[in-house]
Each structure stands twice: as structure tokens, then as C-alpha cells.
XYZ file of C-alpha atoms in Angstrom:
621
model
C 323.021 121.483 228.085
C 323.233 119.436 231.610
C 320.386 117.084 232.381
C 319.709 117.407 236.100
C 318.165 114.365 237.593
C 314.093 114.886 237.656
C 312.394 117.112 240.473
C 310.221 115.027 242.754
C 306.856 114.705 242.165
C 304.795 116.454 244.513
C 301.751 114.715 246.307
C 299.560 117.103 244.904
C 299.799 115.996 241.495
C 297.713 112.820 240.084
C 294.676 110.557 241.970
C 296.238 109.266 245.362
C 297.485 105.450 244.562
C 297.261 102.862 247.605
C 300.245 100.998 248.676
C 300.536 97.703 247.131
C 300.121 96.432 250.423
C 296.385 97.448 250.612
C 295.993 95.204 247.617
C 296.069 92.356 249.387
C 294.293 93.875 252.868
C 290.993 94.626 251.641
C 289.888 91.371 250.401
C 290.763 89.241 253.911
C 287.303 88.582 254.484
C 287.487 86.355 250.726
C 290.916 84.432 252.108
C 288.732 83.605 254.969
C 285.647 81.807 253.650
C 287.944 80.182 251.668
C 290.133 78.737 254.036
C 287.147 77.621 255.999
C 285.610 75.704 253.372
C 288.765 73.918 252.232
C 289.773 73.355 255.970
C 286.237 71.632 256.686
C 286.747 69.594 253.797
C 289.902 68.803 254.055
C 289.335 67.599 257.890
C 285.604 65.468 256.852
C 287.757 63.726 254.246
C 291.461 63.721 255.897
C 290.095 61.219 258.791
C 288.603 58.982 256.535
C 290.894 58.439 254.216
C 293.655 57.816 256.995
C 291.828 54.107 257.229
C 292.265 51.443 254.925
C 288.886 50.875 252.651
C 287.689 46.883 253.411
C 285.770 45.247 250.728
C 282.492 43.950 251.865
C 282.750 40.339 251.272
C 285.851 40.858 253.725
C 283.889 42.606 256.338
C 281.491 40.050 256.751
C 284.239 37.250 256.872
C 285.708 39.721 259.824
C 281.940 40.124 261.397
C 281.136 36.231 261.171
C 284.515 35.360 262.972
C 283.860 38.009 266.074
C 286.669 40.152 265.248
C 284.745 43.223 264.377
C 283.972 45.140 267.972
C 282.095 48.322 266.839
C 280.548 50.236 263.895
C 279.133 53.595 262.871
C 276.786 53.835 259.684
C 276.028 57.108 257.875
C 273.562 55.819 255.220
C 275.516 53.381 253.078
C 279.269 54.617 254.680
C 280.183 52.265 257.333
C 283.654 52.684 259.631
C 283.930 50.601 262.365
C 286.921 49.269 265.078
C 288.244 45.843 265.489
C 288.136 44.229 269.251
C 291.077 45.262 271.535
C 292.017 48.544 268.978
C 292.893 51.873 270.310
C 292.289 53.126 266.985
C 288.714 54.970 267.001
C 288.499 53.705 262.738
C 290.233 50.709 261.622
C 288.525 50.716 258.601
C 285.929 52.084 255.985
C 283.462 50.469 253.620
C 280.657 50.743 251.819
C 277.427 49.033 252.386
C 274.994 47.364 248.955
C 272.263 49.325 247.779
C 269.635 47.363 249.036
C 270.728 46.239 252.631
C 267.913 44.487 254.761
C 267.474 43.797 258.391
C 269.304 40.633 258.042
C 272.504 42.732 258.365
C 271.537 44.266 261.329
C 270.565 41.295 263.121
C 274.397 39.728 262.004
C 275.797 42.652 263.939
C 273.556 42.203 267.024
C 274.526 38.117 267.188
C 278.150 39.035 266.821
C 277.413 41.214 269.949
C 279.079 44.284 268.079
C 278.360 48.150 269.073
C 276.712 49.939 266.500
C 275.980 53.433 266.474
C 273.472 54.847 263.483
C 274.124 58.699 262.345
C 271.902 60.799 259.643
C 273.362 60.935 256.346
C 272.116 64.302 255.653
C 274.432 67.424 255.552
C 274.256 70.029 258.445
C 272.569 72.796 257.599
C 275.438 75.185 257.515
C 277.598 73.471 255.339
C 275.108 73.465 252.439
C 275.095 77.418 253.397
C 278.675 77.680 252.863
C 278.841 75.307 250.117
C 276.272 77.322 248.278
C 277.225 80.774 249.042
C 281.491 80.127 248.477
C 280.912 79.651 244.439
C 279.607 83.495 244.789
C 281.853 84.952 247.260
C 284.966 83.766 245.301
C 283.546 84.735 242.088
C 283.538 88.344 243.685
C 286.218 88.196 245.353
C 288.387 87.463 241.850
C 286.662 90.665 240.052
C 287.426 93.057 243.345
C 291.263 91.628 243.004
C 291.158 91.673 239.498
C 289.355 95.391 239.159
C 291.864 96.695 241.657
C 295.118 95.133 240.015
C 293.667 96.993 236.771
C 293.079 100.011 238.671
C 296.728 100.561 240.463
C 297.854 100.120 236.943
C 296.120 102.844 235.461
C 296.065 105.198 238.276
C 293.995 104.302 241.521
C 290.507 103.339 242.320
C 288.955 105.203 245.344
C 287.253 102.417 247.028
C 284.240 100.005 246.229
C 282.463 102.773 245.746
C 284.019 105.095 244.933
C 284.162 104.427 241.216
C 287.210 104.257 238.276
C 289.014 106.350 238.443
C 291.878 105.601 236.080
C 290.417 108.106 233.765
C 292.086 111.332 235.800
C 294.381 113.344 234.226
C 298.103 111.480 234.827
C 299.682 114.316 234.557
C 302.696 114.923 237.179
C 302.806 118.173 238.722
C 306.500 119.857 239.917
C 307.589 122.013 242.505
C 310.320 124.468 241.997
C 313.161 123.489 244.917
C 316.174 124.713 246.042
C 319.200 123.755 243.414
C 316.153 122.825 240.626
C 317.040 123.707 236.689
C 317.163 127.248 235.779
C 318.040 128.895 232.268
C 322.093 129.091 233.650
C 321.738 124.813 233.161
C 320.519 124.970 229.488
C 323.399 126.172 227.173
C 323.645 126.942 223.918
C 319.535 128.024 223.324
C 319.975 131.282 223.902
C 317.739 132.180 220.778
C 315.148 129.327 222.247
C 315.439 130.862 225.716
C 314.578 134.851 224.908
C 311.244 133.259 222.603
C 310.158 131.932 226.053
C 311.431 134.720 227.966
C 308.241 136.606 227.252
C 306.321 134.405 228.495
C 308.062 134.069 231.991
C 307.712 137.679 232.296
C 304.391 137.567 231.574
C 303.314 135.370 234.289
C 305.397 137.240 236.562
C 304.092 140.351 235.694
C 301.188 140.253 233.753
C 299.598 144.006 234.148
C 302.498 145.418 231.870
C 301.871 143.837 229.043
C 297.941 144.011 229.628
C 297.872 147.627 230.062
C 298.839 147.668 226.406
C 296.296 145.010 225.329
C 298.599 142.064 224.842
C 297.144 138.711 224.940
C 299.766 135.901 226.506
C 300.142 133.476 224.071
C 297.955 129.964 224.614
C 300.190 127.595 223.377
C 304.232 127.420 222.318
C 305.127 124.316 220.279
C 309.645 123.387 220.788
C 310.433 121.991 217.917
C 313.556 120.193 217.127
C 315.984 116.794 216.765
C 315.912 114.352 219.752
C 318.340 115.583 222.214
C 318.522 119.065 221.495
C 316.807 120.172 224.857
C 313.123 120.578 224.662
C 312.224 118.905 227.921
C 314.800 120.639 229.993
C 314.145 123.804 228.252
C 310.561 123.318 229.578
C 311.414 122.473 232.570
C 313.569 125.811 233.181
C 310.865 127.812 232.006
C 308.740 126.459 234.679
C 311.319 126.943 237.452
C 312.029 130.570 236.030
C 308.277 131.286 236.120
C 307.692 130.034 239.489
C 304.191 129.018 238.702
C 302.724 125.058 239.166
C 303.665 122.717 236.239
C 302.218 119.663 234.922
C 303.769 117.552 232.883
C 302.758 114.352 230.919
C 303.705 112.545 227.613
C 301.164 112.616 224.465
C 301.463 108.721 224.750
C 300.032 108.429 228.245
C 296.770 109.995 227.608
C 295.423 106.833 225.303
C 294.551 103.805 226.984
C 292.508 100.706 225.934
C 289.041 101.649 227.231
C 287.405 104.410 224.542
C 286.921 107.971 226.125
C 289.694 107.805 228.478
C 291.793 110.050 226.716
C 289.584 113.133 226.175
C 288.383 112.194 230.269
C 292.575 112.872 230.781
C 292.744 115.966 228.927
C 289.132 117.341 230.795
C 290.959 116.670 234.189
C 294.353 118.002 233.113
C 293.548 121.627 231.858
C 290.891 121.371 235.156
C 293.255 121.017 237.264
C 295.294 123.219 236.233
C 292.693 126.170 235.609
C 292.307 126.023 239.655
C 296.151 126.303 240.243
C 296.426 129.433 237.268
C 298.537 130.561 236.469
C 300.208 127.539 235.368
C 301.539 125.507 232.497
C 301.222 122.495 230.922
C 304.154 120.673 229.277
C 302.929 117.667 226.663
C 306.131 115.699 225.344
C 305.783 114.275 222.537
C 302.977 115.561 221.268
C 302.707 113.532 217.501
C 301.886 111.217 219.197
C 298.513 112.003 219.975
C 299.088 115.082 217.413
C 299.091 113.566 214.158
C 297.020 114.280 211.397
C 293.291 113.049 211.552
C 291.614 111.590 208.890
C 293.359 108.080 208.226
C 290.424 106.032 209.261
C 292.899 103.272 210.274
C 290.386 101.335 213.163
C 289.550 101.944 216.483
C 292.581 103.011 218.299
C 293.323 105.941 215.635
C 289.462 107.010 216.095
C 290.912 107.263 220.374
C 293.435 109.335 219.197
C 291.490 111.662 217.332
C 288.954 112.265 219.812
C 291.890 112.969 222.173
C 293.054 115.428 219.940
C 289.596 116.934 219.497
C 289.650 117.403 223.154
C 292.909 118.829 223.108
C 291.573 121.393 220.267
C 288.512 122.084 222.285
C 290.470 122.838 225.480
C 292.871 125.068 223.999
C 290.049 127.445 222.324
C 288.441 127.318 225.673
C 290.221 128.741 227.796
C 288.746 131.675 230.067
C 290.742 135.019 229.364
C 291.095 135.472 232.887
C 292.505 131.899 233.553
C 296.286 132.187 232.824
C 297.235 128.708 231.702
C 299.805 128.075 228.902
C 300.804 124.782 227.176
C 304.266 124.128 226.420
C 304.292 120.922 223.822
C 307.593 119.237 222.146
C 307.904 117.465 219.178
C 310.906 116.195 216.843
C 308.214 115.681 213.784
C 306.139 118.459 213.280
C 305.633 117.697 209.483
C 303.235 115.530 211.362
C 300.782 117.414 213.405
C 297.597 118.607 212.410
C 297.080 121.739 211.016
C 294.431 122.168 213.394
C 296.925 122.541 216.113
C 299.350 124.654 214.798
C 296.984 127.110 213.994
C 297.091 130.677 215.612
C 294.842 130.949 219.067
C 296.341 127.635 219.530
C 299.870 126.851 219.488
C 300.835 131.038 218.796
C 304.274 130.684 219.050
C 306.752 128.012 217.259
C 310.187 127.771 218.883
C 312.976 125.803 216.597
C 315.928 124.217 218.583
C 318.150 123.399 216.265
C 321.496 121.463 216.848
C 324.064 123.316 218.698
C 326.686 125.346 216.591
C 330.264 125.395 217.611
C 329.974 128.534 219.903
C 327.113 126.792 221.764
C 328.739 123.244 221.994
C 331.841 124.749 223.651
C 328.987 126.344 226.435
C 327.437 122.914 226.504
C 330.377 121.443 227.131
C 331.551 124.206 229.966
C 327.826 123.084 231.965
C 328.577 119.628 231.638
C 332.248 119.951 232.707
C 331.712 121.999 235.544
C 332.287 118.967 238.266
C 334.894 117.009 236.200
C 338.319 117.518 236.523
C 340.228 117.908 233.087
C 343.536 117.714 232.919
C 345.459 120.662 231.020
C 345.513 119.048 227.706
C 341.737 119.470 227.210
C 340.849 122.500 225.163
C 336.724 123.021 225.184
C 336.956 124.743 221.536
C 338.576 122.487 220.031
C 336.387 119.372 221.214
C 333.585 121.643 219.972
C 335.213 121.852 216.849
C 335.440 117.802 216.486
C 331.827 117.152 217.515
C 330.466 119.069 214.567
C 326.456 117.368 214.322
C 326.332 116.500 218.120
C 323.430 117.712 220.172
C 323.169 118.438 223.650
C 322.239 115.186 224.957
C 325.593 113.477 223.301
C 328.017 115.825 224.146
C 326.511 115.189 227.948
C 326.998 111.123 227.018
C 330.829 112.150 225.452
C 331.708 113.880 228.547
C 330.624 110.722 230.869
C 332.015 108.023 228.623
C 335.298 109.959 228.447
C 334.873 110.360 232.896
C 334.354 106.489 232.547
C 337.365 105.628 230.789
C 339.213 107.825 233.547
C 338.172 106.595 236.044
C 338.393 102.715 234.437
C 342.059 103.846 234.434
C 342.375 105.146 238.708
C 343.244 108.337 237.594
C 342.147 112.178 238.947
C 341.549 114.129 235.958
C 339.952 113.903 232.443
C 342.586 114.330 229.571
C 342.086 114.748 225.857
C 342.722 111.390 224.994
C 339.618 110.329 227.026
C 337.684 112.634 225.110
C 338.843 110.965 221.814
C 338.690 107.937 222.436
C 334.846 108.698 224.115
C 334.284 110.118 220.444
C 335.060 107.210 218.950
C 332.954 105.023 221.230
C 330.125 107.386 220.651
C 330.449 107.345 216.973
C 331.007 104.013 216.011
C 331.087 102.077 219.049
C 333.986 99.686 221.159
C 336.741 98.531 219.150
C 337.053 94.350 218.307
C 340.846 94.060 217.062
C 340.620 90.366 216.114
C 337.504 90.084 214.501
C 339.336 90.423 211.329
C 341.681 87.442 209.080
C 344.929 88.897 207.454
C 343.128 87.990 204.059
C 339.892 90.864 205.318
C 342.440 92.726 206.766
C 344.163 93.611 204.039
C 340.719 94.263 202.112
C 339.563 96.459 204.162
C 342.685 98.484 204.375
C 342.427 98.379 200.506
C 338.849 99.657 200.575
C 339.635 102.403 203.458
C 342.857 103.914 201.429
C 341.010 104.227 198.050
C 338.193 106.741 200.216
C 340.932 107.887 202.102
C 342.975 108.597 198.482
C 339.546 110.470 196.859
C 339.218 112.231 200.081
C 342.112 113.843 199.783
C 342.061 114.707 196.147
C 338.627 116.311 196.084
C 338.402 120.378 196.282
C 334.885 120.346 197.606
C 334.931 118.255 200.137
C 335.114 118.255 203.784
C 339.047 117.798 205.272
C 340.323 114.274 206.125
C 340.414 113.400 209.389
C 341.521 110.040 210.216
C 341.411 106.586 208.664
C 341.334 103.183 210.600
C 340.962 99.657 210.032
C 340.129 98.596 213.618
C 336.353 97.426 213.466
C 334.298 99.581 215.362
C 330.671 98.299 216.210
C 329.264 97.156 213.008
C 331.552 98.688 210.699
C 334.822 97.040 209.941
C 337.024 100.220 209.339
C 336.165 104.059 208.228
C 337.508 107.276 206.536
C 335.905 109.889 209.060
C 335.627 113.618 207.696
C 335.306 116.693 209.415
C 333.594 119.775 208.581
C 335.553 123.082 209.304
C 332.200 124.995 209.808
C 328.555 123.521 210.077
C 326.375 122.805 206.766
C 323.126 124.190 206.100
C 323.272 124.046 202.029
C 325.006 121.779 200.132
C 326.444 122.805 196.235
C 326.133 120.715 193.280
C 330.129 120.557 193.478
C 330.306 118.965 197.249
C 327.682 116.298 196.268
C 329.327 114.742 193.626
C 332.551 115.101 195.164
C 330.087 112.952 198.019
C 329.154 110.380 195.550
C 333.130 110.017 194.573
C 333.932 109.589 197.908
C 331.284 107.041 198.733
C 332.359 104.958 195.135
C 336.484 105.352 196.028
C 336.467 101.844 198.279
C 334.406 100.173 195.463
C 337.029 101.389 192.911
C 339.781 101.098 195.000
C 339.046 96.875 195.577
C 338.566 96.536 191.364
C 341.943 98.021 190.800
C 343.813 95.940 193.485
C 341.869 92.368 193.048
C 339.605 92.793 189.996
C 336.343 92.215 191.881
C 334.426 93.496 194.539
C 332.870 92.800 198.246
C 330.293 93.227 200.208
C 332.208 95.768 202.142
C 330.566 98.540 200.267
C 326.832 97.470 200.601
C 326.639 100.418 203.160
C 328.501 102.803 200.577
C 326.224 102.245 197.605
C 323.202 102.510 199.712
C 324.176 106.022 200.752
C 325.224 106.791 197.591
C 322.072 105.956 195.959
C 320.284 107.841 198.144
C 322.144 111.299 197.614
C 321.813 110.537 193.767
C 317.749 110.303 194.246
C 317.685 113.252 196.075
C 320.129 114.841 193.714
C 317.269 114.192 191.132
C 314.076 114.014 192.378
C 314.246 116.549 195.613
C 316.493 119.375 194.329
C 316.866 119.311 190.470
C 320.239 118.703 189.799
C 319.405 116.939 186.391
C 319.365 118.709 182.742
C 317.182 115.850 181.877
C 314.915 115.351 184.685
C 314.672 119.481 184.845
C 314.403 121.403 187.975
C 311.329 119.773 189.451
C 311.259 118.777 192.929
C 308.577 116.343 194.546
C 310.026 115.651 197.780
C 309.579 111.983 197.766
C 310.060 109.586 200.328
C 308.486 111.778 203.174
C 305.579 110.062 203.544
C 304.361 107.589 205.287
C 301.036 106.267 206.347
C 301.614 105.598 209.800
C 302.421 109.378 210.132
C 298.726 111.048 209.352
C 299.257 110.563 205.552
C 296.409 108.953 203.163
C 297.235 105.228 202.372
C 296.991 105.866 198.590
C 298.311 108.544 198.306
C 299.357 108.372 194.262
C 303.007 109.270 192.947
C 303.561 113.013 192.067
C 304.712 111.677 188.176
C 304.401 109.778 185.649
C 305.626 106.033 184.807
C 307.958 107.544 181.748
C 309.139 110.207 184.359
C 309.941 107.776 186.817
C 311.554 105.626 184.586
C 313.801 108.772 183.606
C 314.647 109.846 186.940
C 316.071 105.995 187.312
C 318.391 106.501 184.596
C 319.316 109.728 185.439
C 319.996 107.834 189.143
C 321.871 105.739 187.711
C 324.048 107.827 185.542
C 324.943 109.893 188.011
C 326.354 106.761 190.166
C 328.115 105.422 187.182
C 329.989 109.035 186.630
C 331.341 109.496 190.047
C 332.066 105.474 189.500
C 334.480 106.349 186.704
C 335.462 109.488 187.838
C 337.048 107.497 191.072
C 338.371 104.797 189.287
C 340.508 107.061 187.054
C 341.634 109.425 189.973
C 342.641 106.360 191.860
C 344.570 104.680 188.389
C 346.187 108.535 188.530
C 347.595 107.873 192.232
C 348.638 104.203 191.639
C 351.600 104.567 193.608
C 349.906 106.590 196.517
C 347.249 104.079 196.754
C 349.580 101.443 197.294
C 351.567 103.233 200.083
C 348.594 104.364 202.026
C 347.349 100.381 202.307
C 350.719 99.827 203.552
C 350.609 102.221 205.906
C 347.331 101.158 207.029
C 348.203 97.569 207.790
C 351.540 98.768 209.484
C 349.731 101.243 212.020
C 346.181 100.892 211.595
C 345.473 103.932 212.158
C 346.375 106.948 210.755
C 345.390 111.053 211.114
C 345.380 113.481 208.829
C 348.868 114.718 209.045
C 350.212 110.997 208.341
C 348.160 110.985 205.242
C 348.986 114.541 204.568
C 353.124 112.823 204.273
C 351.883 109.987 202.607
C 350.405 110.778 199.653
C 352.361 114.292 199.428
């Protein structure tokens, strides 16, 4: 499947958002008043304080020896000039409390100019001084309501309201060179379920003239990756009709109500512009299973999803509007939504098989040049488990490395090596000492060795001892034909395979390492679900409880108790733990059996450090 870059927005869809610019327009009238108040104060202060404050007692030594030539008082504030000064303040000071006449008469003998101003403060000032508190105090909240507002999707105007509770959904065009069902490959099974529905909206009297109802909603289920958005998106461009499009996530917000407001203005909207359809991605998220009681926000969500429900069962026969939704956990949802007259149709993409990987592979391909060494089928063949979405990230690593390398074309080794990457990450050659080294290689031959000795297994395909990402060397497998069920005989060969590095480091050094933390864990988990999920113990009996699905994050009750009993789980821990301890002994005595082999496979390993299946094939033959 290709991933075409996102069509544009048109203007039509969402509340119109001002420019950030208008942000800091509106309010000029607030910058204003403030810097006239600070500028007034600023210049009633900044004159004053450029003259020196005299003490008193000094003032009147100045006054009694005639140097003092003029004065100004405002109430107890008196600034004055000496004789023969330009300067229109030489100084400041500050008269006593209780001044008499006497003073005045002092400045009269000393024949000095005095000139007597009101100490009270113009009217206008006390005005501004009272009224600035308020204006900035509003003039905070407008910025403040309007910063909160371009956030969560416009505010039209003092008055006209919030609006952040419209519907964010974005609405696409169809344009020239847009997606189209020949960019999605390998959903060909996905792409006839919503074929229907295409040709109803194109032509809907055909299939009313024989009383069929278009379906209301079609839930795309299926692993990250595999092509639910762009399959949606297609579908939309195939149809030709308006589409709206908006995550489950961005319907919740922190004020109560706003979601269920959202969904209102959504399926409004698009009821006008019918027929249409509605695309909701990722819709557990506002999906899940109601009931948990688990505070506020889940109580949002659930009235979301009410809404939702209430929409869906509301919908006028004659308005044609139908919701696409995607999910990669529907396990999840509530039943409430998945019943009939709501979401009608299910559509399961799974992950690609080989025939559709190779078409995957041709759509993504289609503007790279590969060299002649690249064969599509059998790259298919190697990326067994990939969906659509990594083979498109394979293809551009492997472009990268070409181009990395200045040269015209894509070859096959770029492909592998992009596998690799993909897999398990860039190589680090000298993370490892000789002493790890040879560990490692120990630990990698002994899976390698039970690999190759096990009937029910997948094929070897390589083994390496250059660390990878987090993993300091690995045995890598692959499947000659994709797995959907899984025998009792391939699982223990499985837990074997997962023990044979274990084994393989007690044979050569009598102990073990924490190189196969990562191997146990897996292996403990198969054994579990050996046990417990598909009854593949005599003891135990063929009783399956499907535990470790739940979780109360997901919808699930919080005490929810444990399908069995204390003696039962006690018994399914032994019969765990027998089963580990088996394929444990089973390993170490195939590996004592192919002493020799074991040895010359390590060798091998620390000589070339990589080896493929044919090399192993020689080795051990």
C-alpha cells in the first residue's frame, strides 16, 4: 500500500481560525492605557530622582549662607536651584511635619524665589489610576480567553461566544492525482466490502428499487499499519462525495460537554452536505466499554459515546450519511456500537499475504529505480509478518542507503540490509569484548544447532553475532508460508529453540548469562499459553480461560476475579514449569548429541560473523 502525502484541507471544513497576528491586534487599546500610565509615572518620578536628595539640616546651612536662589514646595516636597545654576532642580528634600511661618520668613530674608504649588493630584490622573487596575484586569482575560480559544478552535469575536465546542472535524476534497483504490494494494477482499457502498452513493435508486437500506456504519478493523486510513480515504475519493475526517481522541477536551457538542456539529454538518461520510480513526478511544466508573474524564467519554450512539440511530432515511470508523482493538468497543443499525458492516484487514506484499511492494516501487538483481517475490517471501506501512518504510530505508552510497538504482543488497535495519535496528560492531564475543557466538550456535535439528520448525535463515539495536546477536527464522494455527509439535519444537542458547552456554562454560533473559521470557509465555489458553496439558485438561487479555484501562471491571481456583492455578504453574524444564533437557541432550557440530558452528561464527543458511547447511552436514 503507498501512503500519499495528505489532501489539503479545504476552507470549508472546521470554525474559521484568525491569524495569530490578530491575537495581538485586537487588544491595542489595553497596550495603550498602559503605556500611558507607566510613561506619566515614569516622567513625574524620572525628573526628580535625576537630583541629588539634601538632608534638611543641610538645606538650611545652604539657605542661612545665601547660596540657595529659588524653591518650589508641593506640600512637604521641596526642590529648589542654587544661585548662578542653569540647572532648573539642584536638589530635592523633604520638609518636617510641622513647619511654621518661621521657615517662610528664613526664605524671604535670604531674598530667595519661592514658588508654592497644590499638593493634590490632578483630577485625571486619579481617573487613570483608578480605572487602569480594571482595564488590565480585562485586558489579561480577553488575551488569555483568546490564547485558549485559537487552541481549541477559534472564538468569533467578543461576542460572538466559544466556540471551541464545533465539530473539529477536517473535511477533504477529491483533487486531481488524490488516492484511489489503484494506490491501496493487497486489500482487495477489504476493497469489494466497501465497494458496495461507493456504488451506492453513486447510484443509489438501484439498490432502493429493491428495498435495500445503505448500511449506517462500517467498522476497518485490523493491526496498525495495515491500511485503514488510506483505505478510507480511497473510498472517499472513489465515491466522490464530501468527507470529514477526525480522530476519536480529538473530540474530548477538558471542559465537560464538549465532546457530545463535537459530535452534534459533526453529523450536522455533514447531514447538510449528504451524501457524505464520516471517517473516525481510532475509534477505542472514545469507543471503549462504559461502565468503569473510573472519575470524571471516563464519565466525558461516555457521554461522547452516548452521543455518538444517539447520532447513529438518528439518522433521517433520506439523509445519506455513512461513518467509516478504524480501530486496531475492537475486543474493546462497546457492544453498543457494534450492534446492527449501527456499525452494519465489519471489515477485517488483516496483514498482507505473500501475493499481496509483492503488489505492495510493486505501488511502492513504482518511482524507484531497482537494479536487476531485485526480484519483488522473493522480497515478499522474506518479509513474511510485515504490513503495509513497513514494507513502504523497507523500500525507503533501502532508497536511503542508495542514495547514502551516490548510486542510480536500488539493488538487493539495499533491500537486505534495509531488512535488517527494520528488524533489529543499525549494527554497533565494537560494542562487544572478545570474552562476550565469544559468548554470544556460543549462545547463537546452540539456537542455531536446535534450529536446524528440529522437524517442525520454521527453516534457518541466518545467524549473526553483530549487535543489532538492543540485541547482541540472533538466529532469525523464516516461515515458507504464513501461520494462522500453530500444532502442538511446532510449539515445543518453539520452546527448544528458545532454551538451545541457555543449554548451549552450560555445556561450553558450566553456567549461564543474562543473555537469555529475553529467551526465557518468551518461552514462558508460549508455555502459559500452551496451558492455560489452548489446553495442551493432560493434567491441566483442555480448558481454556484466555488470560491475560484484560485490562482495566481497556473498558474491563477493576475486580474482575480469576476464572479458577488457587489449587488450579497452582497446577497450571507446575505444569508451566514442566513444560520449560522438558524442552530444557530435551536441548541439552540434542546439543551433547552434536558436540562436535556445536563447536564448529562457534568457530565459524567468530571467523565470519555472519553466516546464512547454506553455510550452516555445510557446517553441521
Amino acid at each position: 500500500m503507498s501512503t500519499p502525502p495528505p489532501d489539503k484541507p479545504s476552507d470549508k471544513g472546521g470554525p474559521p481560525r484568525k491569524p495569530p497576528e490578530a491575537l495581538h491586534r485586537d487588544p491595542w487599546f489595553v497596550w495603550l492605557m498602559m503605556a500611558v500610565f507607566f510613561s506619566y509615572f515614569w516622567l513625574a518620578q524620572g525628573q526628580d530622582q535625576q537630583s541629588p536628595l539634601l538632608p534638611y539640616s543641610e538645606f538650611i546651612q545652604s539657605l542661612e549662607s545665601g547660596e540657595i536662589g529659588r524653591v518650589e514646595i508641593r506640600g512637604l516636597d521641596l526642590s529648589g536651584g542654587y544661585n548662578n545654576s542653569d540647572k532648573s532642580v539642584d536638589f530635592r528634600t523633604r520638609l518636617p511635619e510641622f513647619i511654621g511661618d518661621e521657615f517662610l520668613q528664613k526664605l524671604e530674608s535670604a531674598d530667595v524665589d519661592v514658588n508654592v504649588k497644590s499638593s493634590e493630584t490632578p483630577v485625571w490622573v486619579n481617573l487613570l489610576v483608578g480605572f487602569l487596575p480594571w482595564v488590565f484586569i480585562i485586558g489579561v482575560f480577553v488575551l488569555l480567553s483568546r490564547s485558549v480559544q485559537s487552541r481549541m478552535g477559534g472564538m468569533g469575536g467578543l461576542g460572538g461566544g466559544l466556540s471551541f465546542s464545533n465539530s473539529k472535524a477536517r473535511r477533504f476534497e477529491k483533487k486531481e492525482g488524490g488516492i484511489t483504490y489503484d494506490d491501496v494494494a493487497g486489500l482487495e477482499g477489504a476493497k469489494q466490502d466497501l465497494g458496495d457502498i461507493i456504488e451506492f452513493l453513486k447510484n443509489p435508486e438501484k439498490y432502493q428499487a429493491l428495498g435495500a437500506k445503505i448500511p449506517k456504519g462500517i467498522l476497518m478493523m485490523g493491526a496498525p499499519g495495515t491500511g485503514k486510513t488510506l483505505l478510507a480515504r480511497a473510498t472517499a475519493a472513489e465515491a466522490g462525495v464530501p468527507f470529514f475526517s477526525i480522530t476519536g481522541s480529538e473530540f474530548i477536551e477538558l471542559y465537560v460537554g464538549v465532546g457530545a457538542s463535537r459530535v452534534r456539529d459533526m453529523f450536522l454538518t455533514a447531514r447538510k452536505e449528504a451524501p457524505a461520510l464520516i471517517f473516525i480513526d481510532e475509534i477505542d478511544s472514545v469507543g471503549r466499554i462504559r461502565g468503569t466508573g473510573m472519575g470524571g474524564g471516563n464519565d466525558e467519554r461516555e457521554q461522547t459515546l452516548n452521543q455518538i450512539l444517539a447520532e447513529m440511530d438518528g439518522f433521517d432515511p433520506e439523509d445519506v450519511v455513512v461513518v467509516l470508523a478504524a480501530t486496531n482493538r475492537p475486543d474493546v468497543l462497546d457492544p453498543a456500537l457494534l450492534r446492527p443499525g449501527r456499525f452494519d458492516r465489519k471489515v477485517v484487514l488483516d496483514l498482507p499475504d505473500k501475493a499481496a506484499r509483492v503488489a505492495i511492494f510493486q505501488v511502492h516501487t513504482r518511482k524507484t529505480p531497482l537494479a536487476s538483481d531485485v526480484d519483488l517475490k522473493k522480497l515478499a517471501g522474506m518479509t513474511v509478518g510485515f504490513s503495509g506501512a513497513d514494507i513502504e518504510n523497507l523500500v525507503n530505508e533501502a532508497s536511503l542507503r542508495a542514495a547514502r552510497e551516490d548510486r542510480h538504482d536500488v539493488t538487493s543488497d539495499d533491500f537486505l540490509v534495509a531488512r535488517e535495519k527494520v528488524l533489529m535496528g543499525d549494527e554497533r560492531p565494537n560494542l562487544l569484548t572478545s570474552a562476550e564475543r565469544e559468548r554470544v557466538a556460543c549462545h547463537e550456535a546452540g539456537h542455531g544447532l536446535i534450529t536446524f535439528y528440529s522437524e517442525h520448525s520454521d527453516p534457518l535463515q541466518k545467524i549473526s553475532i553483530v549487535p543489532r539495536g538492543r540485541a547482541l546477536g540472533v538466529t532469525e527464522q523464516l516461515a515458507s508460508e504464513e501461520r494462522h494455527n500453530f500444532d502442538e509439535d511446532f510449539l515445543r519444537d518453539r520452546l527448544r529453540i528458545f532454551m538451545g542458547g541457555r543449554c548451549a552456554e552450560q555445556l561450553l562454560y558450566h553456567n549461564c548469562s543474562s543473555g537469555a533473559a529475553d529467551d526465557l521470557k518468551q518461552a514462558t509465555k508460549l508455555a502459559r499459553q500452551m496451558v492455560v489458553n489452548w489446553g495442551m496439558s493432560k493434567d491441566v485438561g483442555p480448558m481454556g480461560f484466555a488470560e491475560g487479555e484484560r485490562h482495566p484501562f481497556l473498558g474491563r471491571e477493576l475486580t474482575e476475579p480469576r476464572p479458577y481456583s488457587e489449587a488450579l492455578a497452582e497446577k497450571i504453574d507446575e505444569e508451566v514449569k514442566q513444560l520449560l524444564l522438558r524442552a530444557e533437557a530435551e536441548a541439552m541432550e540434542l546439543l551433547d548429541k552434536h558436540r562436535q557440530g556445536l563447536d564448529k558452528l562457534m568457530a565459524e561464527l567468530l571467523e565470519h560473523e555472519s553466516l546464512g543458511s547454506e553455510e550452516v547447511v555445510a557446517c553441521l552436514s
